Amino acid sequence: DGNAMNNPNKTKQYPTESEKEELKEMLFLDNMIYDFFRQKLKRQWQTAIEETPELIAMRDALKCAHDTLLGYIQDGTTPPTIFPTISRRFYTMNTYEFTQVLLRRQQRIYGA
């Protein structure tokens, strides 16, 4: 059909049902590989947060910074900076605790 190629207005286009089926057949192996690595990443993340629960707070801080920045982008305004947003949430633990988090991660990766 090629509807994505003939789109002078650059509006978002979606594949037709027949195009979806054709893509599904063409990308079967790609999807299998993607699913394999998605599951592997999920297992690695679960192991990491079991060993270092503070990663949840770090992830949440980064998500907060992302959402804040996205809000500025959607509003068309210029953010003053995203670093204070990250710092407030990211460094709620003291320096010693944060150093311990990093130390445990290094020991797990490189051995004790």
Short mmCIF file of C-alpha atoms in Angstrom, two decimals:
data_model
loop_
_atom_site.label_atom_id
_atom_site.label_comp_id
_atom_site.label_asym_id
_atom_site.label_seq_id
_atom_site.Cartn_x
_atom_site.Cartn_y
_atom_site.Cartn_z
CA ASP A 1 0.00 0.00 0.00
CA GLY A 2 2.87 2.39 0.83
CA ASN A 3 0.71 4.92 2.66
CA ALA A 4 3.64 6.02 4.87
CA MET A 5 5.62 7.08 1.80
CA ASN A 6 2.87 9.33 0.46
CA ASN A 7 2.30 11.48 3.49
CA PRO A 8 2.88 15.14 2.64
CA ASN A 9 1.28 16.37 5.90
CA LYS A 10 3.58 14.16 8.00
CA THR A 11 0.66 13.01 10.11
CA LYS A 12 1.07 9.80 12.02
CA GLN A 13 0.18 6.81 9.88
CA TYR A 14 -0.51 3.27 11.00
CA PRO A 15 -0.26 0.10 8.93
CA THR A 16 -3.41 -1.47 7.56
CA GLU A 17 -4.44 -4.92 8.80
CA SER A 18 -2.87 -6.59 5.76
CA GLU A 19 0.35 -4.61 6.31
CA LYS A 20 0.36 -5.63 9.99
CA GLU A 21 0.12 -9.29 8.99
CA GLU A 22 2.91 -8.93 6.46
CA LEU A 23 5.12 -7.19 9.05
CA LYS A 24 4.31 -9.84 11.64
CA GLU A 25 5.52 -12.56 9.25
CA MET A 26 8.60 -10.59 8.20
CA LEU A 27 9.60 -9.73 11.76
CA PHE A 28 8.90 -13.07 13.40
CA LEU A 29 12.56 -13.77 14.23
CA ASP A 30 13.14 -10.17 15.29
CA ASN A 31 10.24 -10.42 17.73
CA MET A 32 11.56 -13.70 19.14
CA ILE A 33 14.98 -12.11 19.74
CA TYR A 34 13.37 -9.01 21.27
CA ASP A 35 11.26 -11.15 23.62
CA PHE A 36 14.32 -13.18 24.67
CA PHE A 37 16.33 -10.09 25.58
CA ARG A 38 13.35 -8.37 27.20
CA GLN A 39 12.96 -11.36 29.53
CA LYS A 40 16.71 -11.44 30.18
CA LEU A 41 16.73 -7.74 31.08
CA LYS A 42 13.71 -8.26 33.33
CA ARG A 43 15.55 -11.04 35.21
CA GLN A 44 18.71 -8.95 35.50
CA TRP A 45 16.74 -5.97 36.80
CA GLN A 46 14.97 -8.14 39.38
CA THR A 47 18.30 -9.55 40.57
CA ALA A 48 19.82 -6.06 40.74
CA ILE A 49 16.99 -4.63 42.86
CA GLU A 50 17.08 -7.64 45.16
CA GLU A 51 20.79 -6.98 45.74
CA THR A 52 20.50 -3.18 45.75
CA PRO A 53 16.97 -2.03 46.68
CA GLU A 54 18.11 1.61 46.44
CA LEU A 55 17.97 1.22 42.66
CA ILE A 56 14.21 1.66 42.90
CA ALA A 57 14.70 5.17 44.36
CA MET A 58 17.26 5.96 41.66
CA ARG A 59 14.92 4.75 38.94
CA ASP A 60 12.08 6.79 40.40
CA ALA A 61 14.28 9.89 40.54
CA LEU A 62 15.22 9.51 36.88
CA LYS A 63 11.59 8.95 35.92
CA CYS A 64 10.62 12.09 37.84
CA ALA A 65 13.31 14.07 36.01
CA HIS A 66 12.13 12.62 32.69
CA ASP A 67 8.50 13.49 33.41
CA THR A 68 9.46 16.99 34.50
CA LEU A 69 11.47 17.58 31.34
CA LEU A 70 8.71 16.09 29.19
CA GLY A 71 6.25 18.52 30.79
CA TYR A 72 8.44 21.45 29.77
CA ILE A 73 8.75 20.09 26.25
CA GLN A 74 4.99 19.59 25.91
CA ASP A 75 4.35 23.10 27.26
CA GLY A 76 6.93 24.56 24.91
CA THR A 77 8.77 26.19 27.80
CA THR A 78 12.44 26.07 28.67
CA PRO A 79 13.29 24.13 31.82
CA PRO A 80 15.61 25.93 34.22
CA THR A 81 17.53 22.67 34.71
CA ILE A 82 16.64 19.09 35.49
CA PHE A 83 19.52 18.54 37.89
CA PRO A 84 17.80 19.92 41.02
CA THR A 85 14.90 17.55 40.32
CA ILE A 86 17.28 14.62 40.11
CA SER A 87 19.30 15.74 43.13
CA ARG A 88 16.32 16.10 45.48
CA ARG A 89 15.08 12.58 44.80
CA PHE A 90 18.38 10.88 43.97
CA TYR A 91 20.34 11.96 47.01
CA THR A 92 17.76 11.49 49.74
CA MET A 93 20.20 9.04 51.26
CA ASN A 94 23.36 10.37 52.86
CA THR A 95 26.77 10.17 51.20
CA TYR A 96 27.79 7.08 53.14
CA GLU A 97 24.64 5.17 52.10
CA PHE A 98 25.06 6.21 48.48
CA THR A 99 28.73 5.13 48.54
CA GLN A 100 27.67 1.78 49.95
CA VAL A 101 25.20 1.35 47.08
CA LEU A 102 27.93 2.00 44.54
CA LEU A 103 30.37 -0.28 46.38
CA ARG A 104 27.91 -3.20 46.41
CA ARG A 105 27.27 -2.73 42.69
CA GLN A 106 31.02 -2.74 41.93
CA GLN A 107 31.59 -5.81 44.09
CA ARG A 108 28.78 -7.66 42.35
CA ILE A 109 30.08 -6.73 38.91
CA TYR A 110 33.84 -7.10 39.48
CA GLY A 111 33.93 -9.46 42.45
CA ALA A 112 34.83 -8.74 46.06
#
